[in-house]
Amino acid sequence: MFFSTITLGGFRNLIDAKVDTCGKNIFLVGPNGQGKTNFLEAVYFCSYASSFRNAKDSEVICKGKEECFVRADFFDIYDKVLTVGIRDGKKVISLDDRNLLDRKELLSVVSSIVFCHGDLDFVSGTSERRRWFFDQNICLYDPLYLDALRRYKKILKSRNILLKQIIEGKNSGVLDVVDPQLAEYGLQLMKKREEEIDFFSDVFNSVYEKVSGISGIKVKYKQSWKSDSIDGVVTELRENRSKEIALGQTRTGPHRDNYIFIRNSTEYVNTASTGQKRLLALILRVAQALRCFEMTKKEPILLLDDVLLELDGEKRKNFLSFLPPYRQAFYTFLPEEPFEQYRNDNTIVYDVREGKLVYESDR
């Protein structure tokens, strides 16, 4: 998978244009606030029909316009065209003029791994953000997990509605029907998470030690259900029912589970410096890309948003040397950064100013 051109229309502050991206490494150089990250977001949007900034669809449309699109011309066995847009408030996705009805279909087309400042949430943020990361990690190569996750969330939403209705004296017996369904799909998620975390943790620990010199860090999955059978989980849910009815929400299950970083039997994040936490976040993405490549045999596209800025020279060098195999990489740099040190014969450099990308030789 190799993006040869990216065509923009009404996306953020970016000037409508067809951008040549026919290089292994694409450097976007410019001051803050000019559109570098917006271009990475456009590539990501074309990969997953969503924003890595958790932006609403309406927020990626340029002010003053009513719709937007990103078109990617790429090569994967043969030339293809992928277009993702927003029209009349709805997403429109097509591959070679064939409409894709489910964003899930994009997962088999291209995998983009983004490295950005928000990734620090996966280390020191809420358990919800860590669950999101590890769920995404599995979904990149296992569409059946995504199906189970969707079904679980749908049943969970229905159960929470029922809990609120029971307070009002309605539907008191329906939980006995819903709970086994919640247990069935929840256990599917838990089993897959347990299987995946062992492989992921080994990959993560190996890379983190080589880059930082710190060894013995493991990623552990902490589940809130104690039982591993449907009947056992249903019993747990029944035991907690009175508390959950009072609160109006389901308090246990995969949607409440957590992931923690352990070193020497203690939580590493509690004692790690800011720099060590930042490196943890970066290596999480490296491990994700390695795991994705291992499972799909497809080299991902990397999107690296100012990730080298906070690393010292030695860690910067180590980090770049341990980047996973990739088909193409897009980097953002400030003008004062030594980006010239990282370029090679297969690098395209764009100067980004006020949403316009200017090819280096045209400046």
GROMACS .gro file of C-alpha atoms in nm:
model
  363
    1MET     CA    1   0.000   0.000   0.000
    2PHE     CA    2   0.157   0.326  -0.116
    3PHE     CA    3  -0.019   0.662  -0.149
    4SER     CA    4   0.096   0.821  -0.475
    5THR     CA    5  -0.126   1.130  -0.446
    6ILE     CA    6  -0.361   1.282  -0.188
    7THR     CA    7  -0.634   1.509  -0.322
    8LEU     CA    8  -0.800   1.749  -0.078
    9GLY     CA    9  -1.133   1.922  -0.099
   10GLY     CA   10  -1.276   2.138   0.180
   11PHE     CA   11  -1.074   1.965   0.453
   12ARG     CA   12  -0.983   2.181   0.756
   13ASN     CA   13  -0.768   2.481   0.656
   14LEU     CA   14  -0.593   2.294   0.375
   15ILE     CA   15  -0.600   2.448   0.029
   16ASP     CA   16  -0.790   2.234  -0.222
   17ALA     CA   17  -0.514   2.060  -0.419
   18LYS     CA   18  -0.372   1.736  -0.550
   19VAL     CA   19  -0.055   1.662  -0.352
   20ASP     CA   20   0.224   1.439  -0.484
   21THR     CA   21   0.310   1.186  -0.213
   22CYS     CA   22   0.501   0.939  -0.429
   23GLY     CA   23   0.788   0.890  -0.185
   24LYS     CA   24   0.869   0.659   0.104
   25ASN     CA   25   0.909   0.952   0.344
   26ILE     CA   26   0.705   1.272   0.329
   27PHE     CA   27   0.834   1.562   0.544
   28LEU     CA   28   0.592   1.845   0.627
   29VAL     CA   29   0.790   2.143   0.755
   30GLY     CA   30   0.645   2.465   0.894
   31PRO     CA   31   0.553   2.669   1.203
   32ASN     CA   32   0.271   2.561   1.432
   33GLY     CA   33  -0.085   2.623   1.320
   34GLN     CA   34  -0.016   2.613   0.945
   35GLY     CA   35  -0.179   2.279   0.857
   36LYS     CA   36   0.087   2.010   0.903
   37THR     CA   37  -0.119   1.807   1.149
   38ASN     CA   38  -0.431   1.871   0.942
   39PHE     CA   39  -0.264   1.695   0.649
   40LEU     CA   40  -0.180   1.393   0.867
   41GLU     CA   41  -0.541   1.396   0.983
   42ALA     CA   42  -0.654   1.392   0.618
   43VAL     CA   43  -0.443   1.080   0.551
   44TYR     CA   44  -0.583   0.917   0.865
   45PHE     CA   45  -0.936   1.020   0.764
   46CYS     CA   46  -0.887   0.846   0.433
   47SER     CA   47  -0.770   0.534   0.619
   48TYR     CA   48  -1.047   0.504   0.879
   49ALA     CA   49  -1.313   0.766   0.792
   50SER     CA   50  -1.253   0.930   1.131
   51SER     CA   51  -1.020   1.179   1.299
   52PHE     CA   52  -0.739   1.081   1.535
   53ARG     CA   53  -0.819   1.403   1.724
   54ASN     CA   54  -1.162   1.268   1.818
   55ALA     CA   55  -1.314   1.553   1.618
   56LYS     CA   56  -1.675   1.551   1.508
   57ASP     CA   57  -1.735   1.508   1.136
   58SER     CA   58  -1.854   1.868   1.108
   59GLU     CA   59  -1.525   1.993   1.257
   60VAL     CA   60  -1.309   1.860   0.971
   61ILE     CA   61  -1.505   2.055   0.711
   62CYS     CA   62  -1.344   2.386   0.619
   63LYS     CA   63  -1.526   2.687   0.764
   64GLY     CA   64  -1.767   2.830   0.512
   65LYS     CA   65  -1.809   2.501   0.326
   66GLU     CA   66  -2.077   2.234   0.361
   67GLU     CA   67  -1.886   1.921   0.259
   68CYS     CA   68  -1.536   1.781   0.226
   69PHE     CA   69  -1.347   1.486   0.081
   70VAL     CA   70  -1.004   1.326   0.077
   71ARG     CA   71  -0.906   1.111  -0.220
   72ALA     CA   72  -0.607   0.878  -0.213
   73ASP     CA   73  -0.461   0.727  -0.528
   74PHE     CA   74  -0.253   0.428  -0.425
   75PHE     CA   75  -0.088   0.113  -0.544
   76ASP     CA   76  -0.162  -0.225  -0.390
   77ILE     CA   77  -0.109  -0.503  -0.645
   78TYR     CA   78  -0.275  -0.264  -0.889
   79ASP     CA   79  -0.372   0.104  -0.893
   80LYS     CA   80  -0.671   0.193  -0.676
   81VAL     CA   81  -0.864   0.503  -0.574
   82LEU     CA   82  -1.007   0.550  -0.224
   83THR     CA   83  -1.230   0.847  -0.143
   84VAL     CA   84  -1.374   0.941   0.196
   85GLY     CA   85  -1.598   1.244   0.230
   86ILE     CA   86  -1.877   1.408   0.423
   87ARG     CA   87  -2.184   1.512   0.226
   88ASP     CA   88  -2.518   1.623   0.367
   89GLY     CA   89  -2.392   1.538   0.714
   90LYS     CA   90  -2.314   1.177   0.623
   91LYS     CA   91  -1.993   0.989   0.544
   92VAL     CA   92  -1.948   0.875   0.187
   93ILE     CA   93  -1.679   0.610   0.129
   94SER     CA   94  -1.585   0.458  -0.205
   95LEU     CA   95  -1.314   0.228  -0.335
   96ASP     CA   96  -1.270   0.230  -0.714
   97ASP     CA   97  -1.621   0.380  -0.746
   98ARG     CA   98  -1.773   0.105  -0.529
   99ASN     CA   99  -1.948   0.243  -0.222
  100LEU     CA  100  -1.841   0.092   0.110
  101LEU     CA  101  -2.135   0.070   0.349
  102ASP     CA  102  -1.934  -0.008   0.662
  103ARG     CA  103  -1.615   0.165   0.778
  104LYS     CA  104  -1.496  -0.180   0.886
  105GLU     CA  105  -1.418  -0.255   0.521
  106LEU     CA  106  -1.142   0.007   0.529
  107LEU     CA  107  -0.943  -0.206   0.775
  108SER     CA  108  -0.864  -0.453   0.497
  109VAL     CA  109  -0.756  -0.171   0.262
  110VAL     CA  110  -0.498   0.027   0.458
  111SER     CA  111  -0.360   0.048   0.812
  112SER     CA  112  -0.230   0.385   0.928
  113ILE     CA  113  -0.057   0.414   1.265
  114VAL     CA  114  -0.047   0.767   1.407
  115PHE     CA  115   0.208   0.891   1.662
  116CYS     CA  116   0.089   1.213   1.829
  117HIS     CA  117   0.094   1.407   2.157
  118GLY     CA  118  -0.250   1.275   2.253
  119ASP     CA  119  -0.102   0.925   2.279
  120LEU     CA  120   0.023   1.017   2.626
  121ASP     CA  121  -0.336   0.953   2.741
  122PHE     CA  122  -0.277   0.583   2.677
  123VAL     CA  123  -0.015   0.590   2.952
  124SER     CA  124  -0.125   0.844   3.212
  125GLY     CA  125  -0.485   0.913   3.110
  126THR     CA  126  -0.807   0.733   3.195
  127SER     CA  127  -0.864   0.359   3.173
  128GLU     CA  128  -1.114   0.435   2.896
  129ARG     CA  129  -0.835   0.572   2.674
  130ARG     CA  130  -0.617   0.266   2.736
  131ARG     CA  131  -0.907   0.036   2.650
  132TRP     CA  132  -0.961   0.235   2.330
  133PHE     CA  133  -0.598   0.189   2.227
  134PHE     CA  134  -0.585  -0.186   2.291
  135ASP     CA  135  -0.925  -0.240   2.129
  136GLN     CA  136  -0.800  -0.054   1.822
  137ASN     CA  137  -0.486  -0.264   1.826
  138ILE     CA  138  -0.687  -0.587   1.794
  139CYS     CA  139  -0.938  -0.444   1.546
  140LEU     CA  140  -0.656  -0.363   1.302
  141TYR     CA  141  -0.615  -0.732   1.225
  142ASP     CA  142  -0.928  -0.904   1.363
  143PRO     CA  143  -1.265  -0.786   1.221
  144LEU     CA  144  -1.448  -1.050   1.426
  145TYR     CA  145  -1.331  -0.873   1.743
  146LEU     CA  146  -1.477  -0.549   1.610
  147ASP     CA  147  -1.808  -0.726   1.548
  148ALA     CA  148  -1.814  -0.860   1.905
  149LEU     CA  149  -1.719  -0.515   2.042
  150ARG     CA  150  -2.004  -0.351   1.852
  151ARG     CA  151  -2.256  -0.609   1.973
  152TYR     CA  152  -2.136  -0.578   2.332
  153LYS     CA  153  -2.170  -0.198   2.324
  154LYS     CA  154  -2.519  -0.224   2.176
  155ILE     CA  155  -2.634  -0.466   2.447
  156LEU     CA  156  -2.463  -0.257   2.716
  157LYS     CA  157  -2.649   0.054   2.599
  158SER     CA  158  -2.981  -0.135   2.614
  159ARG     CA  159  -2.900  -0.269   2.961
  160ASN     CA  160  -2.823   0.078   3.095
  161ILE     CA  161  -3.156   0.203   2.961
  162LEU     CA  162  -3.330  -0.086   3.136
  163LEU     CA  163  -3.155  -0.007   3.466
  164LYS     CA  164  -3.289   0.348   3.452
  165GLN     CA  165  -3.636   0.223   3.365
  166ILE     CA  166  -3.638  -0.018   3.659
  167ILE     CA  167  -3.598   0.280   3.893
  168GLU     CA  168  -3.926   0.402   3.746
  169GLY     CA  169  -4.086   0.061   3.807
  170LYS     CA  170  -4.067  -0.068   3.449
  171ASN     CA  171  -3.917  -0.378   3.281
  172SER     CA  172  -3.792  -0.534   3.605
  173GLY     CA  173  -3.770  -0.884   3.456
  174VAL     CA  174  -3.599  -0.803   3.125
  175LEU     CA  175  -3.250  -0.800   3.277
  176ASP     CA  176  -3.270  -1.179   3.313
  177VAL     CA  177  -3.285  -1.196   2.933
  178VAL     CA  178  -3.023  -0.928   2.861
  179ASP     CA  179  -2.757  -1.038   3.113
  180PRO     CA  180  -2.664  -1.369   2.940
  181GLN     CA  181  -2.622  -1.179   2.611
  182LEU     CA  182  -2.397  -0.922   2.777
  183ALA     CA  183  -2.196  -1.204   2.937
  184GLU     CA  184  -2.158  -1.394   2.608
  185TYR     CA  185  -2.010  -1.107   2.407
  186GLY     CA  186  -1.821  -0.965   2.704
  187LEU     CA  187  -1.643  -1.298   2.757
  188GLN     CA  188  -1.549  -1.306   2.388
  189LEU     CA  189  -1.380  -0.967   2.428
  190MET     CA  190  -1.204  -1.070   2.748
  191LYS     CA  191  -1.068  -1.391   2.597
  192LYS     CA  192  -0.926  -1.209   2.296
  193ARG     CA  193  -0.777  -0.933   2.512
  194GLU     CA  194  -0.606  -1.189   2.735
  195GLU     CA  195  -0.460  -1.371   2.435
  196GLU     CA  196  -0.341  -1.051   2.270
  197ILE     CA  197  -0.183  -0.882   2.570
  198ASP     CA  198   0.075  -1.158   2.619
  199PHE     CA  199   0.205  -1.118   2.263
  200PHE     CA  200   0.181  -0.738   2.270
  201SER     CA  201   0.357  -0.707   2.605
  202ASP     CA  202   0.657  -0.909   2.486
  203VAL     CA  203   0.694  -0.692   2.174
  204PHE     CA  204   0.653  -0.373   2.376
  205ASN     CA  205   0.905  -0.471   2.646
  206SER     CA  206   1.169  -0.569   2.391
  207VAL     CA  207   1.153  -0.240   2.201
  208TYR     CA  208   1.127  -0.022   2.512
  209GLU     CA  209   1.437  -0.180   2.665
  210LYS     CA  210   1.640  -0.129   2.346
  211VAL     CA  211   1.541   0.238   2.315
  212SER     CA  212   1.547   0.342   2.682
  213GLY     CA  213   1.777   0.089   2.849
  214ILE     CA  214   1.502   0.010   3.102
  215SER     CA  215   1.402  -0.356   3.116
  216GLY     CA  216   1.129  -0.568   3.269
  217ILE     CA  217   0.821  -0.362   3.183
  218LYS     CA  218   0.507  -0.566   3.121
  219VAL     CA  219   0.159  -0.463   3.015
  220LYS     CA  220  -0.111  -0.636   3.218
  221TYR     CA  221  -0.483  -0.667   3.147
  222LYS     CA  222  -0.706  -0.624   3.455
  223GLN     CA  223  -1.062  -0.750   3.414
  224SER     CA  224  -1.355  -0.668   3.640
  225TRP     CA  225  -1.547  -0.994   3.596
  226LYS     CA  226  -1.401  -1.274   3.806
  227SER     CA  227  -1.579  -1.560   3.627
  228ASP     CA  228  -1.492  -1.701   3.283
  229SER     CA  229  -1.832  -1.864   3.218
  230ILE     CA  230  -2.166  -1.715   3.112
  231ASP     CA  231  -2.345  -1.857   3.416
  232GLY     CA  232  -2.075  -1.725   3.647
  233VAL     CA  233  -2.089  -1.375   3.498
  234VAL     CA  234  -2.469  -1.371   3.513
  235THR     CA  235  -2.442  -1.456   3.883
  236GLU     CA  236  -2.198  -1.165   3.935
  237LEU     CA  237  -2.432  -0.928   3.752
  238ARG     CA  238  -2.726  -1.044   3.964
  239GLU     CA  239  -2.527  -0.989   4.285
  240ASN     CA  240  -2.448  -0.631   4.178
  241ARG     CA  241  -2.795  -0.559   4.041
  242SER     CA  242  -2.931  -0.352   4.329
  243LYS     CA  243  -2.629  -0.119   4.323
  244GLU     CA  244  -2.645  -0.084   3.945
  245ILE     CA  245  -3.018  -0.009   3.952
  246ALA     CA  246  -2.952   0.267   4.206
  247LEU     CA  247  -2.676   0.413   3.986
  248GLY     CA  248  -2.858   0.351   3.658
  249GLN     CA  249  -2.554   0.202   3.486
  250THR     CA  250  -2.358  -0.122   3.444
  251ARG     CA  251  -2.051  -0.102   3.668
  252THR     CA  252  -1.862  -0.419   3.568
  253GLY     CA  253  -1.760  -0.575   3.239
  254PRO     CA  254  -1.509  -0.520   2.957
  255HIS     CA  255  -1.615  -0.154   2.934
  256ARG     CA  256  -1.474  -0.103   3.286
  257ASP     CA  257  -1.153  -0.308   3.253
  258ASN     CA  258  -0.805  -0.159   3.262
  259TYR     CA  259  -0.449  -0.205   3.139
  260ILE     CA  260  -0.148  -0.123   3.356
  261PHE     CA  261   0.230  -0.108   3.311
  262ILE     CA  262   0.418  -0.319   3.566
  263ARG     CA  263   0.787  -0.321   3.658
  264ASN     CA  264   0.924  -0.504   3.963
  265SER     CA  265   0.566  -0.584   4.075
  266THR     CA  266   0.468  -0.215   4.095
  267GLU     CA  267   0.291   0.022   3.857
  268TYR     CA  268   0.567   0.180   3.652
  269VAL     CA  269   0.370   0.493   3.559
  270ASN     CA  270   0.350   0.602   3.924
  271THR     CA  271   0.727   0.652   3.940
  272ALA     CA  272   0.812   0.724   3.575
  273SER     CA  273   0.932   1.069   3.470
  274THR     CA  274   0.748   1.275   3.208
  275GLY     CA  275   1.010   1.177   2.952
  276GLN     CA  276   0.973   0.808   3.033
  277LYS     CA  277   0.595   0.834   3.001
  278ARG     CA  278   0.630   1.006   2.665
  279LEU     CA  279   0.861   0.727   2.548
  280LEU     CA  280   0.612   0.467   2.674
  281ALA     CA  281   0.346   0.624   2.453
  282LEU     CA  282   0.575   0.626   2.149
  283ILE     CA  283   0.676   0.263   2.196
  284LEU     CA  284   0.311   0.163   2.236
  285ARG     CA  285   0.258   0.283   1.879
  286VAL     CA  286   0.574   0.108   1.757
  287ALA     CA  287   0.454  -0.217   1.915
  288GLN     CA  288   0.110  -0.164   1.760
  289ALA     CA  289   0.262  -0.125   1.413
  290LEU     CA  290   0.485  -0.430   1.464
  291ARG     CA  291   0.190  -0.638   1.581
  292CYS     CA  292  -0.025  -0.522   1.289
  293PHE     CA  293   0.249  -0.613   1.041
  294GLU     CA  294   0.302  -0.951   1.210
  295MET     CA  295  -0.068  -1.041   1.185
  296THR     CA  296  -0.156  -0.896   0.842
  297LYS     CA  297   0.182  -0.919   0.663
  298LYS     CA  298   0.109  -0.567   0.532
  299GLU     CA  299   0.344  -0.281   0.607
  300PRO     CA  300   0.144   0.006   0.760
  301ILE     CA  301   0.159   0.375   0.681
  302LEU     CA  302   0.309   0.577   0.968
  303LEU     CA  303   0.193   0.926   1.063
  304LEU     CA  304   0.439   1.094   1.300
  305ASP     CA  305   0.325   1.431   1.437
  306ASP     CA  306   0.615   1.617   1.605
  307VAL     CA  307   0.708   1.300   1.793
  308LEU     CA  308   1.084   1.361   1.779
  309LEU     CA  309   1.059   1.708   1.929
  310GLU     CA  310   1.065   1.599   2.294
  311LEU     CA  311   1.338   1.333   2.264
  312ASP     CA  312   1.706   1.403   2.317
  313GLY     CA  313   1.950   1.324   2.038
  314GLU     CA  314   2.037   0.972   2.153
  315LYS     CA  315   1.678   0.861   2.217
  316ARG     CA  316   1.574   1.019   1.886
  317LYS     CA  317   1.833   0.812   1.704
  318ASN     CA  318   1.734   0.493   1.890
  319PHE     CA  319   1.364   0.550   1.829
  320LEU     CA  320   1.407   0.596   1.454
  321SER     CA  321   1.623   0.286   1.431
  322PHE     CA  322   1.347   0.076   1.586
  323LEU     CA  323   1.060   0.201   1.374
  324PRO     CA  324   0.866  -0.099   1.241
  325PRO     CA  325   0.869  -0.198   0.873
  326TYR     CA  326   0.652   0.057   0.694
  327ARG     CA  327   0.532   0.122   0.341
  328GLN     CA  328   0.530   0.498   0.378
  329ALA     CA  329   0.580   0.756   0.654
  330PHE     CA  330   0.456   1.114   0.693
  331TYR     CA  331   0.646   1.336   0.940
  332THR     CA  332   0.581   1.688   1.069
  333PHE     CA  333   0.871   1.914   1.169
  334LEU     CA  334   0.918   2.268   1.291
  335PRO     CA  335   1.154   2.470   1.066
  336GLU     CA  336   1.426   2.481   1.333
  337GLU     CA  337   1.441   2.103   1.374
  338PRO     CA  338   1.731   1.911   1.214
  339PHE     CA  339   1.504   1.725   0.971
  340GLU     CA  340   1.776   1.728   0.705
  341GLN     CA  341   1.958   1.463   0.912
  342TYR     CA  342   1.675   1.216   0.859
  343ARG     CA  343   1.605   1.254   0.489
  344ASN     CA  344   1.730   1.023   0.215
  345ASP     CA  345   1.697   0.988  -0.162
  346ASN     CA  346   1.336   0.872  -0.127
  347THR     CA  347   1.214   1.173   0.075
  348ILE     CA  348   0.976   1.448  -0.036
  349VAL     CA  349   0.985   1.774   0.161
  350TYR     CA  350   0.695   2.020   0.167
  351ASP     CA  351   0.691   2.364   0.322
  352VAL     CA  352   0.350   2.417   0.484
  353ARG     CA  353   0.217   2.772   0.518
  354GLU     CA  354  -0.146   2.879   0.572
  355GLY     CA  355  -0.279   2.545   0.455
  356LYS     CA  356  -0.075   2.533   0.136
  357LEU     CA  357   0.188   2.265   0.068
  358VAL     CA  358   0.478   2.392  -0.142
  359TYR     CA  359   0.719   2.137  -0.287
  360GLU     CA  360   1.075   2.205  -0.168
  361SER     CA  361   1.223   2.259  -0.518
  362ASP     CA  362   0.945   2.511  -0.598
  363ARG     CA  363   1.030   2.744  -0.311
   0.00000   0.00000   0.00000
